[in-house]
Coordinates of C-alpha atoms and ligand atoms in Angstrom, one line a residue:
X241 CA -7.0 9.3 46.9
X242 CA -10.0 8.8 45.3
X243 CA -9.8 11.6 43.0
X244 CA -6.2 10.4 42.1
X245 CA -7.6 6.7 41.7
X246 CA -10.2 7.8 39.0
X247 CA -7.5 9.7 37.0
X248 CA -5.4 6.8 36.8
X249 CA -8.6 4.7 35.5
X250 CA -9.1 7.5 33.2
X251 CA -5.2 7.8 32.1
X252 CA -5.5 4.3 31.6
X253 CA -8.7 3.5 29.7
X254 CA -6.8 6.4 27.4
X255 CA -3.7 4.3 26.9
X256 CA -5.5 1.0 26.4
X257 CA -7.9 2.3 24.3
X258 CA -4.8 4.0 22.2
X259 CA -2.6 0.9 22.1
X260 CA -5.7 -0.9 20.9
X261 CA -5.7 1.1 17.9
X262 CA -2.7 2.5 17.3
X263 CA -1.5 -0.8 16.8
X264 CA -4.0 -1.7 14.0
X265 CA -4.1 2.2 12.2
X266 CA -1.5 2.3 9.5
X267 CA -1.3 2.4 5.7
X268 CA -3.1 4.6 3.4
X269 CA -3.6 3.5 -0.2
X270 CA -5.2 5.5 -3.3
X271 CA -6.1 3.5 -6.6
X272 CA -7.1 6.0 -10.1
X273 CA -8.6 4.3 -12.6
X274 CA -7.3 4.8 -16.1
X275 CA -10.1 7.6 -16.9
X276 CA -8.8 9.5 -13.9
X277 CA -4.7 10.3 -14.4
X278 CA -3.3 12.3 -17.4
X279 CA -1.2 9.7 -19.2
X280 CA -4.4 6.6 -19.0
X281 CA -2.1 4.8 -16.3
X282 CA -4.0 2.9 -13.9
X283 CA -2.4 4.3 -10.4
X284 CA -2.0 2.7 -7.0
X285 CA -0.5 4.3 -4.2
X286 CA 0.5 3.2 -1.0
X287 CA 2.1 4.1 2.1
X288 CA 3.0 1.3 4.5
X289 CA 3.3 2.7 8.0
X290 CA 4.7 0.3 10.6
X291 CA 6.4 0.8 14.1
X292 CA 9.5 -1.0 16.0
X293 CA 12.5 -1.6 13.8
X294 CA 11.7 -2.4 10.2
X295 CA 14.1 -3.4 7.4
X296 CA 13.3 -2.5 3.7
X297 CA 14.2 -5.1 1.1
X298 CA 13.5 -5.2 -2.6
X299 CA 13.8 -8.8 -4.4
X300 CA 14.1 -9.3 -8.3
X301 CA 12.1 -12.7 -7.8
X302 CA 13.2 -14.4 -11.0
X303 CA 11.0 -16.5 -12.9
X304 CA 10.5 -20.3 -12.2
X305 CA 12.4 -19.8 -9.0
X306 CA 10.3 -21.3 -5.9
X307 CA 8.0 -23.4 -7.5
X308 CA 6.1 -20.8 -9.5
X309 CA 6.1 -19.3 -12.6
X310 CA 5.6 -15.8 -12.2
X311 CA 8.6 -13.0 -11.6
X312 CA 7.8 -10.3 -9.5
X313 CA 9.3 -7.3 -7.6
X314 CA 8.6 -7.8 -3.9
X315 CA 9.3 -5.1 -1.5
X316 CA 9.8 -7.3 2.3
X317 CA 9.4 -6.5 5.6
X318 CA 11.2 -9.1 7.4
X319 CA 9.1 -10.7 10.4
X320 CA 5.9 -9.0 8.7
X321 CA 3.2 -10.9 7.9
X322 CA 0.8 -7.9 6.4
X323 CA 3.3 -5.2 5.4
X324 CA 4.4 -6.4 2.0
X325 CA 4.3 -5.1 -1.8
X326 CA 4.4 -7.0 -4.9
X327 CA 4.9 -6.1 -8.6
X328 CA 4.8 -9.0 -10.8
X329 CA 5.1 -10.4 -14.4
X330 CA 1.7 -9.2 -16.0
X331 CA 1.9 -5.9 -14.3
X332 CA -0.6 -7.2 -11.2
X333 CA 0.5 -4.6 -8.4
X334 CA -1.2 -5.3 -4.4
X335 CA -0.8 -3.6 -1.4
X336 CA -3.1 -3.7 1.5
X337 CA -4.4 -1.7 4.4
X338 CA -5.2 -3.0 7.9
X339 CA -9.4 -2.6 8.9
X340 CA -10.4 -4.2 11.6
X341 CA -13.6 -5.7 11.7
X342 CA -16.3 -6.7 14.4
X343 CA -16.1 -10.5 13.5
X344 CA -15.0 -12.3 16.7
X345 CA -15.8 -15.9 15.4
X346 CA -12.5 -17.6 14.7
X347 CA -13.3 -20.2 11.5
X348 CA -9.9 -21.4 10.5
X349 CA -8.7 -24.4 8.2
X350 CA -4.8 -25.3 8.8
X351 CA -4.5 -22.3 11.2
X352 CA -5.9 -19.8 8.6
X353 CA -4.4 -17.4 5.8
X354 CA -2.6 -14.2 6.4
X355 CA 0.4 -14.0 5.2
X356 CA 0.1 -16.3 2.2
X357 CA -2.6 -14.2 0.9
X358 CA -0.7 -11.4 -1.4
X359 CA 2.1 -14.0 -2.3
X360 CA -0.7 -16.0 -3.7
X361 CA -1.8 -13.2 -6.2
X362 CA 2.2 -12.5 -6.6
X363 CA 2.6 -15.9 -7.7
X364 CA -0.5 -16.2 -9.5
X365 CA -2.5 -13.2 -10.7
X366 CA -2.5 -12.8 -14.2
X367 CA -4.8 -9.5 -13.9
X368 CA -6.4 -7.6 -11.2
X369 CA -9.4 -8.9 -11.2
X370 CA -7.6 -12.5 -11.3
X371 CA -6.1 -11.5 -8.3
X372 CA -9.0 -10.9 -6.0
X373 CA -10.6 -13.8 -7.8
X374 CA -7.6 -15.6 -6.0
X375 CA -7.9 -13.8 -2.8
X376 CA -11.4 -14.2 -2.1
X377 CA -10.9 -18.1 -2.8
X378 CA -8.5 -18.9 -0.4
X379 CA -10.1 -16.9 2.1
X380 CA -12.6 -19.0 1.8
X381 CA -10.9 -22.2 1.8
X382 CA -8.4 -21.2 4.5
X383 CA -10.1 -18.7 6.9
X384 CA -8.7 -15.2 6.7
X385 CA -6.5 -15.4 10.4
X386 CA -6.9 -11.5 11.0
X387 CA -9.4 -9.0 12.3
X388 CA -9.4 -7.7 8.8
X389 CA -8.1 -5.9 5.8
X390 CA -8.4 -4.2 2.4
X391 CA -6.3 -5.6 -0.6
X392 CA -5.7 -3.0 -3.0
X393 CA -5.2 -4.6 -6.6
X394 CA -4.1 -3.3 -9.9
X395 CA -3.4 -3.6 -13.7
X396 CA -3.0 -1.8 -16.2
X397 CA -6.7 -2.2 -17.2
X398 CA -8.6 -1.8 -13.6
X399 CA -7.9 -1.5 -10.0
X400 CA -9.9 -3.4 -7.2
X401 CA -10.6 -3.6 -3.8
X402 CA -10.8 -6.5 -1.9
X403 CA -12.3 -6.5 1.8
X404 CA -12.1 -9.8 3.8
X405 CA -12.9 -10.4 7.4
X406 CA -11.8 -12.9 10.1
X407 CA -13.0 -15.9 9.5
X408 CA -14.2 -16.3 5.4
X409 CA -16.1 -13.3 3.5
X410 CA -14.9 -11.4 1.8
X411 CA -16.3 -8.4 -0.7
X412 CA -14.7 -6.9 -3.4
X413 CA -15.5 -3.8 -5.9
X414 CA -14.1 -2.3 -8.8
X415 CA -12.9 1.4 -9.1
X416 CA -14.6 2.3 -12.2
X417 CA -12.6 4.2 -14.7
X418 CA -13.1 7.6 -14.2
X419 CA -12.7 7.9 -10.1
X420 CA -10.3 7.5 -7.9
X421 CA -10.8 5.9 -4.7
X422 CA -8.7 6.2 -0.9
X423 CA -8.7 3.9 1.3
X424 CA -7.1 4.5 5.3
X425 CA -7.8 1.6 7.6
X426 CA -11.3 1.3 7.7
X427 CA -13.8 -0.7 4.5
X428 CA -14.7 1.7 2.3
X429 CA -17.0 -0.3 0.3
X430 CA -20.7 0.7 1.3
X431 CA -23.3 -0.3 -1.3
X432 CA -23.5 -3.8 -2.7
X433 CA -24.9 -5.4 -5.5
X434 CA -23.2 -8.8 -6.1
X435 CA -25.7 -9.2 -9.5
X436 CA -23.8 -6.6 -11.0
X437 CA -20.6 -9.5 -11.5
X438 CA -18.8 -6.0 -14.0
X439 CA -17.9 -4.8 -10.6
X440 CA -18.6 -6.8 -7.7
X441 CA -18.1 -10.0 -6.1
X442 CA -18.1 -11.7 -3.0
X443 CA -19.4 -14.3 0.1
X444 CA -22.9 -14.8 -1.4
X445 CA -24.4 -14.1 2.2
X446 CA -22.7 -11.1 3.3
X447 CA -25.8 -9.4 3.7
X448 CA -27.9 -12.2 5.2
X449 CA -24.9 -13.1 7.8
X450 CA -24.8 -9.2 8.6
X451 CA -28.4 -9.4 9.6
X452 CA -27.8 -13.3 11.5
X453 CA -25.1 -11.2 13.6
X454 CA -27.3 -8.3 14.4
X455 CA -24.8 -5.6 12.6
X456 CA -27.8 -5.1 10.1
X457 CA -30.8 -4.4 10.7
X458 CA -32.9 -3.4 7.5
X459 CA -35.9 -2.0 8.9
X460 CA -34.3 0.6 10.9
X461 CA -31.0 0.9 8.9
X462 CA -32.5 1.0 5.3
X463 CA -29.6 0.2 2.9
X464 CA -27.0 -2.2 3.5
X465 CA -23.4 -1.0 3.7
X466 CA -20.9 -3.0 4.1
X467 CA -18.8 -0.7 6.1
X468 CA -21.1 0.5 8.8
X469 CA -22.2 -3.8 8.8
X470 CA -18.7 -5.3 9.3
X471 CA -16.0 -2.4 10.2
X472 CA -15.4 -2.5 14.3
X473 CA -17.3 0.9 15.5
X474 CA -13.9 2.1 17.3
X475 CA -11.8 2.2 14.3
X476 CA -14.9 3.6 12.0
X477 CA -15.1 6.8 14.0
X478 CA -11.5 7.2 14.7
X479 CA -10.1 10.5 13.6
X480 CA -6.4 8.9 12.2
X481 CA -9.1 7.3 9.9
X482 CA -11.4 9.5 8.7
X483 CA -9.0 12.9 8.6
X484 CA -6.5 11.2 6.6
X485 CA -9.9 10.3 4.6
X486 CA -11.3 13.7 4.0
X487 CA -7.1 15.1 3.8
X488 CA -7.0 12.9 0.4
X489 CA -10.4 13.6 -0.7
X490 CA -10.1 17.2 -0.5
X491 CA -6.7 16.8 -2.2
X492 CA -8.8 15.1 -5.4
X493 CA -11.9 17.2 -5.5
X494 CA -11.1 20.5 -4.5
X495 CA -14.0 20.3 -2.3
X496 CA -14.3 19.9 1.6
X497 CA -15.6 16.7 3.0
X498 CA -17.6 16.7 6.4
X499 CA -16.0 14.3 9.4
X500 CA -18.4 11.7 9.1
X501 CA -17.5 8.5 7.0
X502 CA -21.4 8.1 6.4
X503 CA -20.7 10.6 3.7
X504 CA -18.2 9.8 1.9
X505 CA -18.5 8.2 -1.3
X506 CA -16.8 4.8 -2.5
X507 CA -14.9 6.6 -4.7
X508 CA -14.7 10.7 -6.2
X509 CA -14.2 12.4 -9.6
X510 CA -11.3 14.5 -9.1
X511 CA -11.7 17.7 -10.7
X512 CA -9.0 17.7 -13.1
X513 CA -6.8 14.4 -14.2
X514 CA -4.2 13.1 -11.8
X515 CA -0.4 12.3 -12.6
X516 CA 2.1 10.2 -10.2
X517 CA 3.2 14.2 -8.7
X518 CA -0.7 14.1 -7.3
X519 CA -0.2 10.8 -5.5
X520 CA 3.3 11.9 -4.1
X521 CA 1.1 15.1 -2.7
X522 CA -1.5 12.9 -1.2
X523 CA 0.8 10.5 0.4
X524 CA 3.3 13.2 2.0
X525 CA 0.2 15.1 3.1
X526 CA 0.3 16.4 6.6
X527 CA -3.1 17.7 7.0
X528 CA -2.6 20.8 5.5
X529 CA -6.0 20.7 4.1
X530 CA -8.6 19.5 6.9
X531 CA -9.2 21.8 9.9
X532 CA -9.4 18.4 12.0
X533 CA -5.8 17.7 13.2
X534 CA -5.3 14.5 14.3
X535 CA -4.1 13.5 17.8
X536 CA -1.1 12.0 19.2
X537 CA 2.6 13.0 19.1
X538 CA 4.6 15.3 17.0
X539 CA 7.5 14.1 17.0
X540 CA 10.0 16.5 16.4
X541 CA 7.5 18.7 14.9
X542 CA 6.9 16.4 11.8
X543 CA 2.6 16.3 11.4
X544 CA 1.3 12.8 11.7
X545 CA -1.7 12.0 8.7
X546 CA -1.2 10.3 5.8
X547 CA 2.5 10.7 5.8
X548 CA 3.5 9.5 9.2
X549 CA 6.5 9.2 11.8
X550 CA 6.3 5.2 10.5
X551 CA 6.0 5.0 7.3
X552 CA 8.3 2.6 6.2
X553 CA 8.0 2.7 2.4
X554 CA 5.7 4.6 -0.2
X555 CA 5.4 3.2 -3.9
X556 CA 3.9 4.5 -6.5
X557 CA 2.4 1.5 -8.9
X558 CA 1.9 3.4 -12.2
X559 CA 0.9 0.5 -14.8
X560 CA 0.0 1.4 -18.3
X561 CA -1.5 -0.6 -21.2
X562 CA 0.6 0.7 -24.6
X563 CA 4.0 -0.2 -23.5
X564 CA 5.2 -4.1 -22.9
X565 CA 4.4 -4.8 -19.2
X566 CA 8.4 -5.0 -18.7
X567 CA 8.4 -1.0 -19.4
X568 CA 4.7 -0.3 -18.8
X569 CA 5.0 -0.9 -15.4
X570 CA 6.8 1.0 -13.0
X571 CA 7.0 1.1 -9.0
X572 CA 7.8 4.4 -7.6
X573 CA 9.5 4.1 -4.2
X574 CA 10.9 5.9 -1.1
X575 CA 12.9 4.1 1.5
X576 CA 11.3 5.6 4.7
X577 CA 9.2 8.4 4.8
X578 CA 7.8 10.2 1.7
X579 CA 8.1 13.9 2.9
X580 CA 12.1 13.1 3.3
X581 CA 12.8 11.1 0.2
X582 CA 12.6 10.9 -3.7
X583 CA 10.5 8.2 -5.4
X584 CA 12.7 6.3 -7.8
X585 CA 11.3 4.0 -10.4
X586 CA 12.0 -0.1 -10.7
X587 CA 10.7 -1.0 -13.9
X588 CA 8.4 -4.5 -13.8
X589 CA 11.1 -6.0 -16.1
X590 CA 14.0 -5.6 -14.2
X591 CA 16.0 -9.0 -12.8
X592 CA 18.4 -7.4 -10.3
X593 CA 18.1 -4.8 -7.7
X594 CA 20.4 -2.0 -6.6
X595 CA 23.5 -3.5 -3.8
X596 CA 22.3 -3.3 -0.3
X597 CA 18.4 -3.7 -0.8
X598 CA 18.7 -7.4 -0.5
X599 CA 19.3 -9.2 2.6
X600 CA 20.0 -12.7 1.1
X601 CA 21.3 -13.4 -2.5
X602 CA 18.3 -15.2 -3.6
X603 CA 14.5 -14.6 -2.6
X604 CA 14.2 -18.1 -2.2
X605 CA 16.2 -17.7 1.0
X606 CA 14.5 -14.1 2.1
X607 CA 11.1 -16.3 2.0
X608 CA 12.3 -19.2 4.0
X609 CA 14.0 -16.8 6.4
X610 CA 11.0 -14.5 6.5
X611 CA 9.5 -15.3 9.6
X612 CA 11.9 -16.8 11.4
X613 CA 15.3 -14.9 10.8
X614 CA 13.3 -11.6 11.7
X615 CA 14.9 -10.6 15.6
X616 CA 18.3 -8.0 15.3
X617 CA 18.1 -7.6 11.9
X618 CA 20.2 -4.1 12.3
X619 CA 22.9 -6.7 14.1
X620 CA 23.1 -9.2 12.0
X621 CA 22.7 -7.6 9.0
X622 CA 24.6 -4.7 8.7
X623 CA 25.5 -3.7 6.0
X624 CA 22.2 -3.4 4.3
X625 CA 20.9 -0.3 3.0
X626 CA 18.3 -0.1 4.9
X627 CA 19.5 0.9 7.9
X628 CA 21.1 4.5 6.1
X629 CA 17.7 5.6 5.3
X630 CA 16.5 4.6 8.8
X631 CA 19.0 6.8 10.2
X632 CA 18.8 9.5 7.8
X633 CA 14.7 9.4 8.6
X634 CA 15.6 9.4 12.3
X635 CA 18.2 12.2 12.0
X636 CA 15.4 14.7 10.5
X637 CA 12.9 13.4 12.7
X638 CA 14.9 14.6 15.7
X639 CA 14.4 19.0 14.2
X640 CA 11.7 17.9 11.4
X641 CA 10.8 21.6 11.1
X642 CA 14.5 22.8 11.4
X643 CA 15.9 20.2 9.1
X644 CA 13.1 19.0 6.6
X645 CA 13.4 22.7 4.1
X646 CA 17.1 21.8 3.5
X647 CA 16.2 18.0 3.0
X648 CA 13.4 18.7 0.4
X649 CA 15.4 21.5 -1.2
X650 CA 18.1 18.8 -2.1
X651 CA 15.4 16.4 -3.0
X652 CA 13.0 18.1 -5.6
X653 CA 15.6 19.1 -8.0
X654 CA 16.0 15.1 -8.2
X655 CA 12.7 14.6 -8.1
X656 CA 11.8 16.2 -11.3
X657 CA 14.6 15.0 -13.4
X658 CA 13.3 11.5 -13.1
X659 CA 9.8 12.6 -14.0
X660 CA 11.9 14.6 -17.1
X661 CA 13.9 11.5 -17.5
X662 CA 11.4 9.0 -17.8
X663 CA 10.0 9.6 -21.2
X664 CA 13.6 10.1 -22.9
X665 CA 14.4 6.8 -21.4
X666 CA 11.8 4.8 -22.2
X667 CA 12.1 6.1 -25.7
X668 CA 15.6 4.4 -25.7
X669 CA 14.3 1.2 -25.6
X670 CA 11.7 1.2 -28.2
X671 CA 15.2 -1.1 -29.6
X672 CA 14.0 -3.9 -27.5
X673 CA 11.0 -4.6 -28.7
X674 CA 9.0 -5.2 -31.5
X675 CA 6.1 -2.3 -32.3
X676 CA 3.5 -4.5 -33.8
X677 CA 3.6 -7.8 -31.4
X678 CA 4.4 -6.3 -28.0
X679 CA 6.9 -8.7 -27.8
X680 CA 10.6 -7.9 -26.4
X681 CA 12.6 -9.0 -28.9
X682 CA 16.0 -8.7 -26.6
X683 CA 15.6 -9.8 -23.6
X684 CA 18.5 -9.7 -21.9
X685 CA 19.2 -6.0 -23.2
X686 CA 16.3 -4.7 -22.0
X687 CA 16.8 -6.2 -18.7
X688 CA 20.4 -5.0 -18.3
X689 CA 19.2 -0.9 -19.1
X690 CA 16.1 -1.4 -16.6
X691 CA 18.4 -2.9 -14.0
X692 CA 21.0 -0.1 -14.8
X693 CA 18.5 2.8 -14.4
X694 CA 17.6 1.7 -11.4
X695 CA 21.1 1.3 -9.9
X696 CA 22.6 4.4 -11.7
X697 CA 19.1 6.8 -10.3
X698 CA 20.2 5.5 -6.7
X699 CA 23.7 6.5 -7.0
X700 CA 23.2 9.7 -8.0
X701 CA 21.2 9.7 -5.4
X702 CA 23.2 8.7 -2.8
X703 CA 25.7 11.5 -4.1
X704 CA 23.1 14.4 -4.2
X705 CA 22.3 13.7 -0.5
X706 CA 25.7 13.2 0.3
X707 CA 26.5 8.9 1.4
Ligands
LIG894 ZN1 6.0 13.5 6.6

């Protein structure tokens, strides 16, 4: 009895202990700086992992709709307040990772920011370092209402990273040129030095209100780092964390990184440049290169690390400075997991996306509805296309190692005629705009091919994998 009672303790402080983090581990994001990848593109790459029934949607947010100015391409989770992608106007890409922190003081004004924070740079950003600029400001004014997160920002200049913790700090740090940094859901900013304004900035008292809490200590911890200070200990040392860490890192340096996060560096020279195929391998990696396996299920045989049984949606920001921002800017997405799908390209200056990726006919009525309309989306909405990736993810998930050879025989062909495509097509609309100024010179044109790529790449899709 007794003997039975402490296994059930044990069986139980497992589960708790699992829900409590499970819950809160999910994303993985890599930003190159424009040193780093072989065409100069600044690179951001992101998988968004989330459980229970999710519904991709993809808005063309036109511009001066809602109140704002800005367009943007805005990939929505319905009923999600920290799931979301955005691609707007001046080629400002974010994306954010989930990393709780040990703040417990709640320090809210109007209930706190979450939600509104990434619309905000949407909306607003005209660069990346506008954006966390923007971020860190309304954290402070508003309260950031979660444990805590990374923002992942990018142009086609720079890439940033923007930490902010319950209540209002925040710290953010630039990826200098020539690394590339991955982020899973812990900070990854160690070091600070909020003099240096080139690549920092931040709460002015991060360190001192470290040390007021106790989480730094600098006679007997010597240097301050952020991420030992404010990142809660459980999540830190947790090995969906720090494998999918070293799994990326290896990936990028050809080197093998030790399992403890103390180690690793805030970003790493990868040993050769990096294209948009080197992100795909580090998103759909399943641990192939760390001896660590993480634990947990297997559904189906699929491997859980940075590609996961959840992730909802990868994209691929690739953002380049010598191309009008309308072209120069491309998002490279899957509809459900990356292992199973092809990354198609939506060009920043497209106005319309494919049929079926857009619940409502105007955005203005997906962000009204996006809290509240969020319960039996499958129900009462159908038809959207959504739900045929879901199911096609589900039906490989059920024999992933019978099922996914076949899948990603059918896929790479596909796969590599966009990347063969790209340059040929964007060479076709060198008509649009003018050389000299930068300056599309036909609007609408343009507009109508980028929307037409897009549409035409998923229907040949669709037919390759048979729908
Ligand atoms: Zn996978």
């Amino acid at each position: 009895m007794k003997k039975f009672a402490f296994l059930s303790f044990l069986l139980l402080s497992a589960a708790t202990l699992f829900a409590q983090t499970s819950d809160h581990l999910n994303c993985f994001a890599v930003l190159a700086g424009k040193g780093a990848t072989t065409d100069g593109s600044v690179i951001l790459a992101h998988n968004e992992d989330d459980s229970g029934e999710q519904m991709l949607n993809i808005y063309n947010v036109p511009r001066n709709s809602m109140g704002v100015n800005n367009k943007y391409i805005w990939v929505e989770f319905p009923g999600m307040e920290v799931s979301d992608a955005y691609l707007n106007e001046y080629g400002v890409a974010v994306a954010s990772d989930g990393c709780n922190s040990r703040e417990d003081r709640e320090d809210y004004t109007d209930g706190g920011v979450l939600y509104e924070v990434r619309t905000l740079v949407a909306q607003q950003a005209r660069s990346a370092r506008h954006a966390a600029e923007l971020i860190g400001k309304i954290v402070e004014q508003r309260g950031y209402r979660g444990s805590g997160r990374t923002y992942v920002v990018a142009d086609c200049n720079e890439g940033w990273v923007v930490a902010v913790v319950r209540g209002r700090h925040w710290l953010a740090q630039r990826v200098p040129d020539n690394k590339v940094m991955t982020i899973p859901n812990y900070y990854c900013i160690g070091e600070v030095d909020l003099a240096d304004t080139a690549n920092f900035m931040g709460s002015p008292d991060i360190i001192s209100y470290a040390e007021e809490r106790g989480w730094y200590n600098p006679a007997t911890d010597g240097k301050f780092l952020f991420r030992k200070a404010y990142s809660h200990p459980n999540y830190y040392n947790y090995d969906r964390n720090y494998v999918r860490h070293m799994s990326a890192m290896n990936y990028l340096t050809g080197e093998e990184y030790s399992t403890n996060p103390d180690e690793y560096p805030f970003a790493v020279t990868p040993n050769r440049k990096v294209a948009i195929a080197d992100m795909m391998q580090i998103l759909t990696s399943h641990g192939e290169n760390v001896e660590v396996k993480i634990g947990g299920n297997r559904k189906g045989g699929h491997p859980v690390c940075i590609c996961t049984d959840v992730t909802v949606t990868s994209t691929i920001f690739q953002l380049r400075s010598w191309l009008p921002v309308e072209i120069g800017a491309v998002m490279w997405a899957t509809a459900a997991s990356p292992c199973a799908e092809v990354y198609i390209p939506w060009y920043c200056g497209m106005t319309k996306s494919p049929d079926g990726f857009q619940r409502f006919s105007t955005a203005a009525e997906a962000l009204e509805k996006h809290m509240s309309d969020s319960k039996d989306k499958r129900k009462n909405y159908p038809d959207a296309i959504a739900w045929k990736f879901v199911d096609r993810w589900h039906s490989v998930l059920e024999d992933y190692d019978g099922r996914i050879a076949a899948v990603q025989q059918k896929n790479a062909p596909f796969q590599q005629k966009l990347f063969k495509g790209q340059m040929k097509f964007e060479k076709s609309l060198r008509k649009f705009w003018d050389a000299n100024t930068f300056e599309v010179v036909k609007p609408a044109l343009l507009q109508e091919a980028l929307n037409n790529y897009t549409a035409d790449a998923y229907k040949e899709y669709y037919g390759i994998i048979g729908w």
